[in-house]
Amino acid sequence: MHGYRYSKHWFWRWRTNPLRRRDDLVEAWIVLAVWLIALVGGIVAGTMAARAADASFAEQRAERTPVRAVVLADAPPDASRAGTVSDQVRAKVRWTAPDGTTRTGVALVERGHKAGSPVVVWQDPRGTLATEPPTSTEASVEAALLGAAAAVAFAGTVVGAGAVVRWRLDQRRLDLWGREWELVGPRWGGHKTG
């Protein structure tokens, strides 16, 4: 038995063929447009998201400053009692804001700090406690991940929209075939094979 060799013909929808319908050509252009928009748009969306995230992280690094603070109450020594598995727990601290006022608040500190222990916390320009900004390496990695997520989300949306349009074209083709069969089917109904 000789094996059947299947050869895939690329761009068959664009080739002149008496069986090619107008919908086939429309579908070919839709597929091409979807891939181009998904590729180019995904790259643009990913790049823009990564740059925006990187700029935001750079702004955080520029604005936030470390300041020495004092722990006001003993921090829990065991993380399991505090309901967390992290090395840090929430504790009340006191620090001096950039305007010279003394402030108190709750910050994450290492477990087991006793009242009066010095710690380093981060504050924004208004003197409000803030999280530690990411390092430039951490920011680069996070910006790249956010950019990749934005690219995938954009491309997925475009491909999904293209799939809906192609599904609608298939439904239209099925309707046309149904109407054509209604015209042709009765002609074949009277013939019997013996």
Coordinates of N, CA, C and O in Angstrom, one line a residue:
M1 N 0.8 -1.2 0.0 CA 0.0 0.0 0.0 C 0.9 1.2 0.0 O 1.8 1.4 0.8
H2 N 0.6 2.1 -0.9 CA 1.4 3.4 -1.0 C 0.8 4.4 0.0 O -0.4 4.6 0.0
G3 N 1.7 5.1 0.7 CA 1.2 6.1 1.6 C 0.7 7.3 0.8 O 1.3 7.7 -0.2
Y4 N -0.3 7.9 1.4 CA -0.8 9.2 0.8 C 0.0 10.3 1.3 O 0.3 10.5 2.5
R5 N 0.5 11.1 0.5 CA 1.3 12.3 0.8 C 0.5 13.5 0.8 O 0.0 13.9 -0.3
Y6 N 0.3 14.1 1.9 CA -0.5 15.4 2.0 C 0.4 16.6 1.9 O 1.4 16.7 2.6
S7 N 0.1 17.4 1.0 CA 0.9 18.6 0.9 C 0.0 19.8 1.2 O -1.1 20.0 0.6
K8 N 0.4 20.6 2.1 CA -0.3 21.7 2.6 C 0.0 22.9 1.6 O 1.1 23.2 1.4
H9 N -1.1 23.5 1.1 CA -0.9 24.6 0.2 C -1.1 25.9 1.0 O -2.2 26.2 1.5
W10 N -0.1 26.7 1.1 CA -0.2 28.0 1.8 C -0.8 29.0 0.8 O -0.7 28.9 -0.4
F11 N -1.5 29.9 1.4 CA -2.2 31.0 0.7 C -3.2 30.5 -0.4 O -3.4 31.1 -1.4
W12 N -3.8 29.3 -0.1 CA -4.8 28.8 -1.1 C -6.0 29.7 -1.3 O -6.6 29.7 -2.3
R13 N -6.3 30.4 -0.3 CA -7.5 31.3 -0.4 C -7.3 32.5 -1.3 O -8.2 33.0 -1.8
W14 N -6.1 32.8 -1.6 CA -5.8 33.9 -2.5 C -5.6 33.5 -3.9 O -5.7 34.3 -4.9
R15 N -5.5 32.2 -4.1 CA -5.3 31.6 -5.5 C -6.6 31.6 -6.2 O -7.7 31.5 -5.6
T16 N -6.5 31.8 -7.5 CA -7.7 31.8 -8.4 C -8.2 30.3 -8.4 O -7.4 29.4 -8.8
N17 N -9.5 30.2 -8.1 CA -10.0 28.8 -8.1 C -11.5 29.0 -8.3 O -12.2 29.8 -7.6
P18 N -12.1 28.2 -9.2 CA -13.6 28.3 -9.4 C -14.4 28.0 -8.2 O -15.6 28.4 -8.1
L19 N -13.9 27.2 -7.2 CA -14.6 26.9 -6.0 C -14.4 27.9 -4.9 O -15.1 27.8 -3.9
R20 N -13.5 28.8 -5.1 CA -13.3 29.8 -4.0 C -14.5 30.8 -4.0 O -14.9 31.3 -5.0
R21 N -15.0 31.0 -2.8 CA -16.1 31.9 -2.6 C -15.5 33.2 -2.1 O -14.4 33.3 -1.7
R22 N -16.4 34.2 -2.2 CA -16.0 35.6 -1.8 C -15.7 35.5 -0.3 O -14.8 36.1 0.2
D23 N -16.5 34.7 0.5 CA -16.2 34.6 1.9 C -14.9 34.0 2.2 O -14.3 34.3 3.3
D24 N -14.4 33.1 1.4 CA -13.0 32.5 1.6 C -12.0 33.6 1.5 O -11.0 33.6 2.3
L25 N -12.1 34.5 0.5 CA -11.2 35.6 0.4 C -11.3 36.5 1.5 O -10.2 37.0 2.1
V26 N -12.5 36.8 2.0 CA -12.7 37.7 3.1 C -12.0 37.1 4.4 O -11.3 37.8 5.2
E27 N -12.2 35.8 4.5 CA -11.6 35.1 5.7 C -10.1 35.1 5.6 O -9.4 35.3 6.6
A28 N -9.6 35.0 4.4 CA -8.1 35.1 4.3 C -7.6 36.4 4.7 O -6.5 36.5 5.4
W29 N -8.2 37.5 4.3 CA -7.8 38.8 4.7 C -8.0 39.0 6.2 O -7.2 39.7 6.9
I30 N -9.0 38.5 6.8 CA -9.3 38.6 8.2 C -8.2 37.9 9.0 O -7.6 38.4 10.0
V31 N -7.8 36.7 8.6 CA -6.7 35.9 9.2 C -5.4 36.7 9.2 O -4.7 36.8 10.2
L32 N -5.1 37.2 8.0 CA -3.9 38.0 7.8 C -3.9 39.2 8.7 O -2.9 39.5 9.4
A33 N -5.0 40.0 8.7 CA -5.1 41.2 9.6 C -5.0 40.8 11.0 O -4.4 41.6 11.8
V34 N -5.7 39.8 11.5 CA -5.6 39.4 12.9 C -4.2 39.1 13.3 O -3.7 39.6 14.3
W35 N -3.5 38.3 12.5 CA -2.1 38.0 12.9 C -1.2 39.2 12.9 O -0.4 39.4 13.8
L36 N -1.4 40.1 11.9 CA -0.6 41.3 11.9 C -0.9 42.2 13.0 O 0.0 42.8 13.7
I37 N -2.2 42.4 13.3 CA -2.5 43.3 14.4 C -2.1 42.7 15.7 O -1.6 43.4 16.6
A38 N -2.3 41.4 15.9 CA -1.9 40.7 17.1 C -0.4 40.8 17.3 O 0.1 41.1 18.5
L39 N 0.4 40.7 16.3 CA 1.9 40.7 16.4 C 2.3 42.1 16.7 O 3.0 42.4 17.7
V40 N 2.0 43.0 15.8 CA 2.4 44.4 15.9 C 1.8 45.1 17.1 O 2.5 45.7 17.9
G41 N 0.5 44.9 17.3 CA -0.2 45.5 18.4 C 0.3 45.0 19.8 O 0.5 45.7 20.8
G42 N 0.6 43.7 19.8 CA 1.1 43.0 21.0 C 2.5 43.6 21.4 O 2.8 43.9 22.5
I43 N 3.3 43.8 20.4 CA 4.7 44.3 20.6 C 4.5 45.8 21.1 O 5.2 46.2 22.1
V44 N 3.7 46.6 20.5 CA 3.5 48.0 20.9 C 2.9 48.0 22.3 O 3.4 48.8 23.2
A45 N 1.8 47.2 22.6 CA 1.2 47.2 23.9 C 2.2 46.8 25.0 O 2.3 47.4 26.1
G46 N 2.9 45.7 24.7 CA 3.9 45.2 25.7 C 5.0 46.2 25.9 O 5.4 46.4 27.1
T47 N 5.5 46.9 24.9 CA 6.6 47.9 25.1 C 6.1 49.1 25.9 O 6.7 49.5 26.8
M48 N 4.9 49.5 25.5 CA 4.3 50.7 26.3 C 4.1 50.3 27.7 O 4.4 51.2 28.6
A49 N 3.5 49.2 28.0 CA 3.3 48.8 29.4 C 4.6 48.6 30.2 O 4.7 49.1 31.3
A50 N 5.6 48.0 29.6 CA 6.9 47.9 30.2 C 7.5 49.2 30.5 O 8.0 49.4 31.6
R51 N 7.4 50.1 29.5 CA 8.0 51.5 29.8 C 7.3 52.2 30.9 O 7.9 52.9 31.7
A52 N 5.9 52.1 30.9 CA 5.1 52.8 31.9 C 5.5 52.3 33.3 O 5.6 53.0 34.2
A53 N 5.5 50.9 33.4 CA 5.9 50.3 34.7 C 7.3 50.7 35.1 O 7.5 51.0 36.3
D54 N 8.2 50.7 34.2 CA 9.6 51.0 34.5 C 9.7 52.5 35.0 O 10.4 52.8 36.0
A55 N 8.9 53.4 34.3 CA 8.9 54.8 34.7 C 8.3 55.0 36.1 O 8.8 55.7 36.9
S56 N 7.2 54.2 36.4 CA 6.6 54.3 37.7 C 7.5 53.8 38.8 O 7.6 54.4 39.8
F57 N 8.2 52.7 38.5 CA 9.2 52.2 39.5 C 10.3 53.2 39.7 O 10.8 53.4 40.8
A58 N 10.8 53.8 38.7 CA 11.9 54.8 38.8 C 11.4 56.0 39.6 O 12.2 56.5 40.4
E59 N 10.2 56.4 39.4 CA 9.6 57.5 40.2 C 9.5 57.1 41.6 O 9.8 57.9 42.5
Q60 N 9.1 55.9 41.9 CA 9.1 55.4 43.3 C 10.5 55.5 44.0 O 10.6 55.9 45.1
R61 N 11.5 55.0 43.2 CA 12.8 55.0 43.7 C 13.3 56.4 44.0 O 14.1 56.7 44.9
A62 N 12.9 57.4 43.1 CA 13.4 58.7 43.3 C 12.6 59.4 44.4 O 13.2 60.3 45.1
E63 N 11.4 59.1 44.6 CA 10.6 59.8 45.7 C 10.7 59.3 47.1 O 10.7 60.0 48.0
R64 N 10.8 58.0 47.2 CA 10.8 57.3 48.5 C 12.2 57.3 49.1 O 13.1 57.0 48.4
T65 N 12.2 57.6 50.4 CA 13.5 57.6 51.1 C 13.4 56.8 52.3 O 12.4 56.7 53.0
P66 N 14.5 56.1 52.7 CA 14.6 55.4 53.9 C 14.7 56.3 55.1 O 15.4 57.4 55.0
V67 N 14.1 56.0 56.2 CA 14.3 56.8 57.4 C 14.3 55.8 58.6 O 13.7 54.8 58.6
R68 N 15.1 56.3 59.6 CA 15.2 55.4 60.8 C 13.9 55.7 61.7 O 13.5 56.8 61.8
A69 N 13.4 54.6 62.2 CA 12.2 54.6 63.0 C 12.5 53.8 64.3 O 13.5 53.0 64.3
V70 N 11.6 53.9 65.2 CA 11.7 53.1 66.5 C 10.5 52.3 66.6 O 9.4 52.8 66.5
V71 N 10.6 51.0 67.0 CA 9.5 50.2 67.2 C 8.9 50.6 68.6 O 9.6 50.7 69.6
L72 N 7.6 50.8 68.6 CA 6.9 51.2 69.8 C 6.3 50.1 70.7 O 6.2 50.2 71.9
A73 N 6.1 48.9 70.0 CA 5.6 47.7 70.8 C 6.3 46.5 70.2 O 6.7 46.5 69.1
D74 N 6.5 45.5 71.1 CA 7.2 44.3 70.7 C 6.6 43.7 69.5 O 5.3 43.5 69.5
A75 N 7.4 43.4 68.5 CA 6.9 42.6 67.3 C 6.7 41.2 67.7 O 7.6 40.6 68.4
P76 N 5.7 40.5 67.2 CA 5.6 39.1 67.6 C 6.8 38.3 67.1 O 7.3 38.5 66.0
P77 N 7.3 37.4 68.0 CA 8.5 36.6 67.6 C 8.2 35.5 66.7 O 9.1 35.1 65.9
D78 N 7.0 35.0 66.7 CA 6.6 33.8 65.8 C 5.7 34.3 64.8 O 4.6 34.8 65.0
A79 N 6.0 34.0 63.5 CA 5.2 34.4 62.4 C 3.9 33.6 62.4 O 2.9 34.2 62.0
S80 N 3.9 32.4 62.9 CA 2.6 31.6 62.8 C 1.6 32.2 63.7 O 0.4 32.2 63.5
R81 N 2.0 32.9 64.9 CA 1.0 33.5 65.7 C 0.5 34.8 65.1 O -0.6 35.2 65.3
A82 N 1.3 35.4 64.3 CA 0.8 36.6 63.6 C 0.0 36.3 62.4 O -0.5 37.2 61.7
G83 N -0.2 35.0 62.0 CA -1.0 34.7 60.9 C -0.3 34.8 59.5 O -0.9 34.9 58.5
T84 N 1.1 34.8 59.5 CA 1.8 35.0 58.3 C 3.0 34.0 58.3 O 3.5 33.6 59.4
V85 N 3.5 33.7 57.1 CA 4.7 32.8 57.0 C 5.9 33.7 56.6 O 7.0 33.1 56.4
S86 N 5.8 35.0 56.6 CA 6.9 35.9 56.2 C 7.8 36.1 57.3 O 7.5 35.9 58.5
D87 N 9.0 36.6 57.0 CA 9.9 37.0 58.1 C 9.6 38.3 58.7 O 10.2 38.8 59.6
Q88 N 8.6 39.0 58.1 CA 8.3 40.3 58.6 C 6.8 40.3 59.2 O 6.0 39.5 58.7
V89 N 6.6 41.2 60.2 CA 5.3 41.3 60.8 C 5.0 42.8 60.9 O 5.9 43.6 60.8
R90 N 3.7 43.1 61.2 CA 3.3 44.5 61.3 C 3.6 44.9 62.8 O 3.2 44.2 63.7
A91 N 4.1 46.1 62.9 CA 4.4 46.6 64.2 C 4.2 48.2 64.2 O 4.4 48.8 63.1
K92 N 3.9 48.7 65.3 CA 3.7 50.2 65.4 C 5.1 50.8 65.5 O 5.9 50.4 66.3
V93 N 5.4 51.8 64.7 CA 6.7 52.5 64.7 C 6.5 54.0 64.8 O 5.4 54.6 64.5
R94 N 7.6 54.7 65.2 CA 7.6 56.2 65.2 C 8.8 56.6 64.4 O 9.9 56.1 64.5
W95 N 8.6 57.7 63.6 CA 9.7 58.2 62.8 C 9.5 59.7 62.6 O 8.4 60.3 63.0
T96 N 10.5 60.4 62.1 CA 10.4 61.8 61.9 C 10.3 62.1 60.4 O 11.0 61.6 59.5
A97 N 9.2 62.8 60.1 CA 8.9 63.2 58.7 C 9.8 64.2 58.1 O 10.5 64.9 58.9
P98 N 9.9 64.4 56.8 CA 10.8 65.4 56.2 C 10.5 66.8 56.8 O 11.4 67.7 56.8
D99 N 9.3 67.1 57.2 CA 9.0 68.5 57.7 C 9.4 68.6 59.2 O 9.1 69.7 59.8
G100 N 9.9 67.6 59.8 CA 10.4 67.6 61.2 C 9.4 67.1 62.2 O 9.7 67.0 63.4
T101 N 8.2 66.8 61.8 CA 7.2 66.3 62.7 C 7.4 64.9 63.0 O 7.9 64.1 62.2
T102 N 7.0 64.5 64.3 CA 7.1 63.1 64.7 C 5.8 62.4 64.3 O 4.7 62.9 64.6
R103 N 5.9 61.2 63.7 CA 4.7 60.5 63.3 C 4.8 59.1 63.8 O 5.8 58.5 64.0
T104 N 3.6 58.5 63.9 CA 3.5 57.1 64.2 C 2.6 56.4 63.2 O 1.8 57.0 62.5
G105 N 2.9 55.1 63.0 CA 2.1 54.3 62.0 C 2.5 52.8 62.2 O 3.4 52.5 63.0
V106 N 1.9 52.0 61.3 CA 2.2 50.6 61.3 C 3.1 50.3 60.1 O 2.7 50.7 59.0
A107 N 4.2 49.5 60.3 CA 5.1 49.2 59.2 C 5.5 47.7 59.4 O 5.3 47.1 60.5
L108 N 6.0 47.1 58.3 CA 6.5 45.8 58.4 C 7.9 45.8 58.9 O 8.8 46.6 58.4
V109 N 8.2 45.0 59.9 CA 9.5 44.9 60.5 C 9.8 43.4 60.7 O 9.0 42.6 60.6
E110 N 11.1 43.2 60.9 CA 11.6 41.8 61.1 C 10.9 41.3 62.4 O 10.7 42.0 63.4
R111 N 10.6 40.0 62.4 CA 10.0 39.3 63.6 C 11.0 39.5 64.8 O 12.2 39.5 64.7
G112 N 10.4 39.6 66.0 CA 11.1 39.6 67.2 C 11.7 40.9 67.7 O 12.3 41.0 68.7
H113 N 11.5 42.0 66.9 CA 12.0 43.3 67.4 C 11.3 43.7 68.7 O 10.1 43.6 68.8
K114 N 12.1 44.2 69.6 CA 11.5 44.7 70.9 C 11.2 46.1 70.8 O 11.7 46.9 70.0
A115 N 10.4 46.6 71.7 CA 10.0 48.0 71.8 C 11.3 48.8 72.0 O 12.2 48.4 72.8
G116 N 11.5 49.9 71.2 CA 12.7 50.7 71.3 C 13.7 50.3 70.3 O 14.8 51.1 70.2
S117 N 13.6 49.2 69.6 CA 14.6 48.8 68.6 C 14.5 49.7 67.4 O 13.4 50.1 66.9
P118 N 15.7 50.1 66.9 CA 15.7 50.9 65.6 C 15.4 50.0 64.4 O 15.9 48.9 64.3
V119 N 14.7 50.6 63.5 CA 14.4 49.9 62.2 C 14.4 50.9 61.1 O 14.4 52.1 61.4
V120 N 14.5 50.5 59.9 CA 14.5 51.4 58.7 C 13.1 51.2 58.0 O 12.7 50.0 57.7
V121 N 12.4 52.3 57.8 CA 11.2 52.3 57.1 C 11.3 53.2 55.9 O 12.2 54.0 55.9
W122 N 10.4 53.2 55.0 CA 10.4 54.0 53.8 C 9.2 55.0 53.9 O 8.1 54.6 54.3
Q123 N 9.5 56.2 53.4 CA 8.5 57.2 53.4 C 8.4 58.0 52.1 O 9.4 58.0 51.4
D124 N 7.2 58.5 51.8 CA 7.1 59.3 50.5 C 7.5 60.8 50.9 O 7.7 61.1 52.0
P125 N 7.4 61.7 49.9 CA 7.8 63.1 50.2 C 6.9 63.7 51.2 O 7.4 64.7 51.9
R126 N 5.7 63.3 51.4 CA 4.8 63.8 52.4 C 5.1 63.3 53.8 O 4.4 63.7 54.8
G127 N 6.0 62.3 53.9 CA 6.3 61.7 55.2 C 5.4 60.5 55.6 O 5.4 60.0 56.7
T128 N 4.6 60.1 54.6 CA 3.7 58.9 54.9 C 4.5 57.7 54.6 O 5.3 57.6 53.7
L129 N 4.2 56.6 55.4 CA 4.9 55.4 55.2 C 4.5 54.8 53.9 O 3.4 54.9 53.4
A130 N 5.5 54.2 53.3 CA 5.4 53.6 51.9 C 6.2 52.3 51.9 O 7.0 52.1 52.8
T131 N 5.9 51.5 50.9 CA 6.6 50.3 50.8 C 8.0 50.6 50.2 O 8.2 51.6 49.5
E132 N 8.9 49.7 50.4 CA 10.3 49.9 49.8 C 10.2 49.8 48.3 O 9.6 48.8 47.8
P133 N 10.7 50.7 47.6 CA 10.6 50.6 46.1 C 11.5 49.5 45.6 O 12.5 49.1 46.2
P134 N 11.1 48.9 44.5 CA 11.9 47.8 43.9 C 13.3 48.4 43.4 O 13.4 49.5 43.0
T135 N 14.3 47.5 43.5 CA 15.6 47.8 43.0 C 15.5 47.9 41.5 O 14.5 47.5 40.9
S136 N 16.5 48.5 40.8 CA 16.4 48.6 39.4 C 16.3 47.2 38.7 O 15.6 47.1 37.7
T137 N 17.0 46.2 39.3 CA 16.9 44.9 38.7 C 15.5 44.3 38.9 O 14.9 43.8 37.9
E138 N 14.9 44.4 40.1 CA 13.6 44.0 40.4 C 12.6 44.7 39.5 O 11.6 44.1 38.9
A139 N 12.8 46.0 39.3 CA 11.9 46.8 38.5 C 11.9 46.4 37.0 O 10.9 46.3 36.4
S140 N 13.1 46.1 36.5 CA 13.3 45.6 35.2 C 12.6 44.3 34.9 O 11.9 44.1 33.9
V141 N 12.7 43.4 35.9 CA 12.1 42.1 35.7 C 10.5 42.2 35.8 O 9.8 41.7 35.0
E142 N 10.1 43.0 36.8 CA 8.6 43.2 36.9 C 8.1 44.0 35.7 O 7.0 43.6 35.2
A143 N 8.8 45.0 35.2 CA 8.3 45.7 34.0 C 8.3 44.8 32.8 O 7.3 44.8 32.0
A144 N 9.3 43.9 32.7 CA 9.2 42.9 31.5 C 8.1 42.0 31.7 O 7.4 41.7 30.7
L145 N 7.8 41.5 32.9 CA 6.6 40.6 33.1 C 5.3 41.3 32.8 O 4.4 40.7 32.1
L146 N 5.2 42.5 33.2 CA 4.0 43.3 32.9 C 3.8 43.6 31.4 O 2.7 43.5 30.9
G147 N 4.9 43.9 30.8 CA 4.9 44.1 29.3 C 4.5 42.8 28.6 O 3.7 42.9 27.7
A148 N 5.0 41.7 29.0 CA 4.7 40.4 28.4 C 3.2 40.1 28.6 O 2.5 39.7 27.7
A149 N 2.7 40.4 29.8 CA 1.3 40.1 30.1 C 0.4 41.1 29.3 O -0.6 40.6 28.7
A150 N 0.8 42.3 29.1 CA 0.0 43.2 28.3 C 0.0 42.8 26.8 O -1.0 42.8 26.1
A151 N 1.2 42.3 26.3 CA 1.3 41.8 24.9 C 0.4 40.6 24.7 O -0.4 40.5 23.7
V152 N 0.4 39.7 25.7 CA -0.4 38.5 25.5 C -1.9 38.8 25.6 O -2.7 38.3 24.9
A153 N -2.2 39.7 26.5 CA -3.6 40.1 26.7 C -4.2 40.8 25.4 O -5.3 40.5 24.9
F154 N -3.4 41.7 24.8 CA -3.8 42.4 23.6 C -3.9 41.3 22.5 O -4.9 41.3 21.8
A155 N -2.9 40.5 22.3 CA -2.9 39.6 21.2 C -4.1 38.6 21.4 O -4.7 38.2 20.4
G156 N -4.3 38.1 22.6 CA -5.4 37.2 22.9 C -6.8 37.8 22.5 O -7.6 37.2 22.0
T157 N -6.9 39.1 22.9 CA -8.2 39.8 22.6 C -8.4 39.9 21.0 O -9.5 39.6 20.5
V158 N -7.3 40.2 20.3 CA -7.4 40.3 18.9 C -7.7 39.0 18.2 O -8.6 38.9 17.4
V159 N -7.0 37.9 18.7 CA -7.2 36.6 18.1 C -8.7 36.1 18.5 O -9.3 35.5 17.6
G160 N -9.1 36.4 19.7 CA -10.5 36.1 20.1 C -11.5 36.8 19.2 O -12.5 36.2 18.8
A161 N -11.3 38.1 19.0 CA -12.2 38.8 18.1 C -12.2 38.2 16.7 O -13.3 38.1 16.0
G162 N -11.0 37.9 16.2 CA -10.9 37.3 14.9 C -11.6 35.9 14.8 O -12.3 35.6 13.8
A163 N -11.5 35.2 15.9 CA -12.2 33.9 15.9 C -13.7 34.1 15.9 O -14.5 33.3 15.2
V164 N -14.2 35.1 16.5 CA -15.7 35.4 16.5 C -16.1 35.7 15.1 O -17.1 35.3 14.6
V165 N -15.3 36.6 14.4 CA -15.7 37.0 13.1 C -15.6 35.8 12.1 O -16.5 35.6 11.3
R166 N -14.6 34.9 12.3 CA -14.6 33.7 11.4 C -15.7 32.8 11.7 O -16.3 32.2 10.8
W167 N -16.1 32.7 13.0 CA -17.3 31.8 13.4 C -18.5 32.4 12.7 O -19.3 31.6 12.2
R168 N -18.6 33.7 12.7 CA -19.8 34.3 12.0 C -19.8 34.0 10.5 O -20.9 33.8 9.9
L169 N -18.6 34.1 9.9 CA -18.5 33.7 8.5 C -18.9 32.3 8.2 O -19.6 32.0 7.3
D170 N -18.5 31.4 9.1 CA -18.9 30.0 9.0 C -20.4 29.8 9.1 O -21.0 29.0 8.4
Q171 N -21.0 30.5 10.0 CA -22.5 30.5 10.2 C -23.1 31.0 8.9 O -24.1 30.4 8.4
R172 N -22.6 32.0 8.3 CA -23.2 32.6 7.1 C -23.0 31.5 5.9 O -24.0 31.3 5.2
R173 N -21.9 30.9 5.9 CA -21.7 29.9 4.8 C -22.6 28.7 5.0 O -23.2 28.2 4.1
L174 N -22.9 28.3 6.3 CA -23.8 27.2 6.5 C -25.2 27.6 6.1 O -26.0 26.8 5.5
D175 N -25.6 28.9 6.4 CA -26.9 29.3 6.0 C -27.0 29.3 4.4 O -28.1 28.9 3.9
L176 N -26.0 29.8 3.8 CA -26.0 29.8 2.3 C -26.1 28.4 1.7 O -26.9 28.1 0.8
W177 N -25.3 27.4 2.3 CA -25.4 26.1 1.9 C -26.8 25.5 2.1 O -27.3 24.7 1.3
G178 N -27.4 25.8 3.2 CA -28.8 25.4 3.5 C -29.8 25.8 2.5 O -30.6 25.1 2.0
R179 N -29.7 27.1 2.1 CA -30.6 27.7 1.1 C -30.4 27.0 -0.2 O -31.3 26.7 -0.9
E180 N -29.1 26.8 -0.6 CA -28.8 26.1 -1.8 C -29.3 24.7 -1.9 O -29.8 24.2 -2.9
W181 N -29.2 24.0 -0.7 CA -29.7 22.7 -0.7 C -31.2 22.6 -0.8 O -31.8 21.7 -1.4
E182 N -31.9 23.6 -0.3 CA -33.3 23.7 -0.4 C -33.7 23.8 -1.9 O -34.8 23.3 -2.3
L183 N -32.9 24.4 -2.7 CA -33.2 24.5 -4.1 C -32.8 23.2 -4.9 O -33.5 22.8 -5.8
V184 N -31.7 22.6 -4.5 CA -31.2 21.5 -5.2 C -31.7 20.2 -4.7 O -32.0 19.2 -5.5
G185 N -31.9 20.1 -3.4 CA -32.4 18.8 -2.8 C -33.6 18.2 -3.4 O -33.6 17.0 -3.6
P186 N -34.7 18.9 -3.6 CA -35.9 18.3 -4.2 C -35.7 17.7 -5.5 O -36.3 16.7 -5.9
R187 N -34.7 18.2 -6.3 CA -34.4 17.6 -7.6 C -33.9 16.2 -7.5 O -34.0 15.4 -8.4
W188 N -33.1 16.0 -6.4 CA -32.5 14.7 -6.2 C -33.4 13.7 -5.5 O -33.1 12.5 -5.5
G189 N -34.5 14.2 -4.9 CA -35.3 13.4 -4.1 C -36.1 12.3 -4.8 O -36.3 11.2 -4.2
G190 N -36.4 12.5 -6.1 CA -37.2 11.5 -6.8 C -36.4 10.3 -7.4 O -36.9 9.3 -7.8
H191 N -35.1 10.4 -7.4 CA -34.2 9.3 -8.0 C -34.0 8.3 -7.0 O -33.6 8.5 -5.8
K192 N -34.2 7.0 -7.4 CA -33.9 5.9 -6.5 C -32.8 5.0 -7.2 O -32.9 4.8 -8.4
T193 N -32.0 4.5 -6.4 CA -30.9 3.6 -7.0 C -31.4 2.2 -6.7 O -32.0 1.9 -5.8
G194 N -31.1 1.4 -7.7 CA -31.6 0.1 -7.7 C -30.8 -0.9 -7.1 O -31.0 -1.9 -6.7

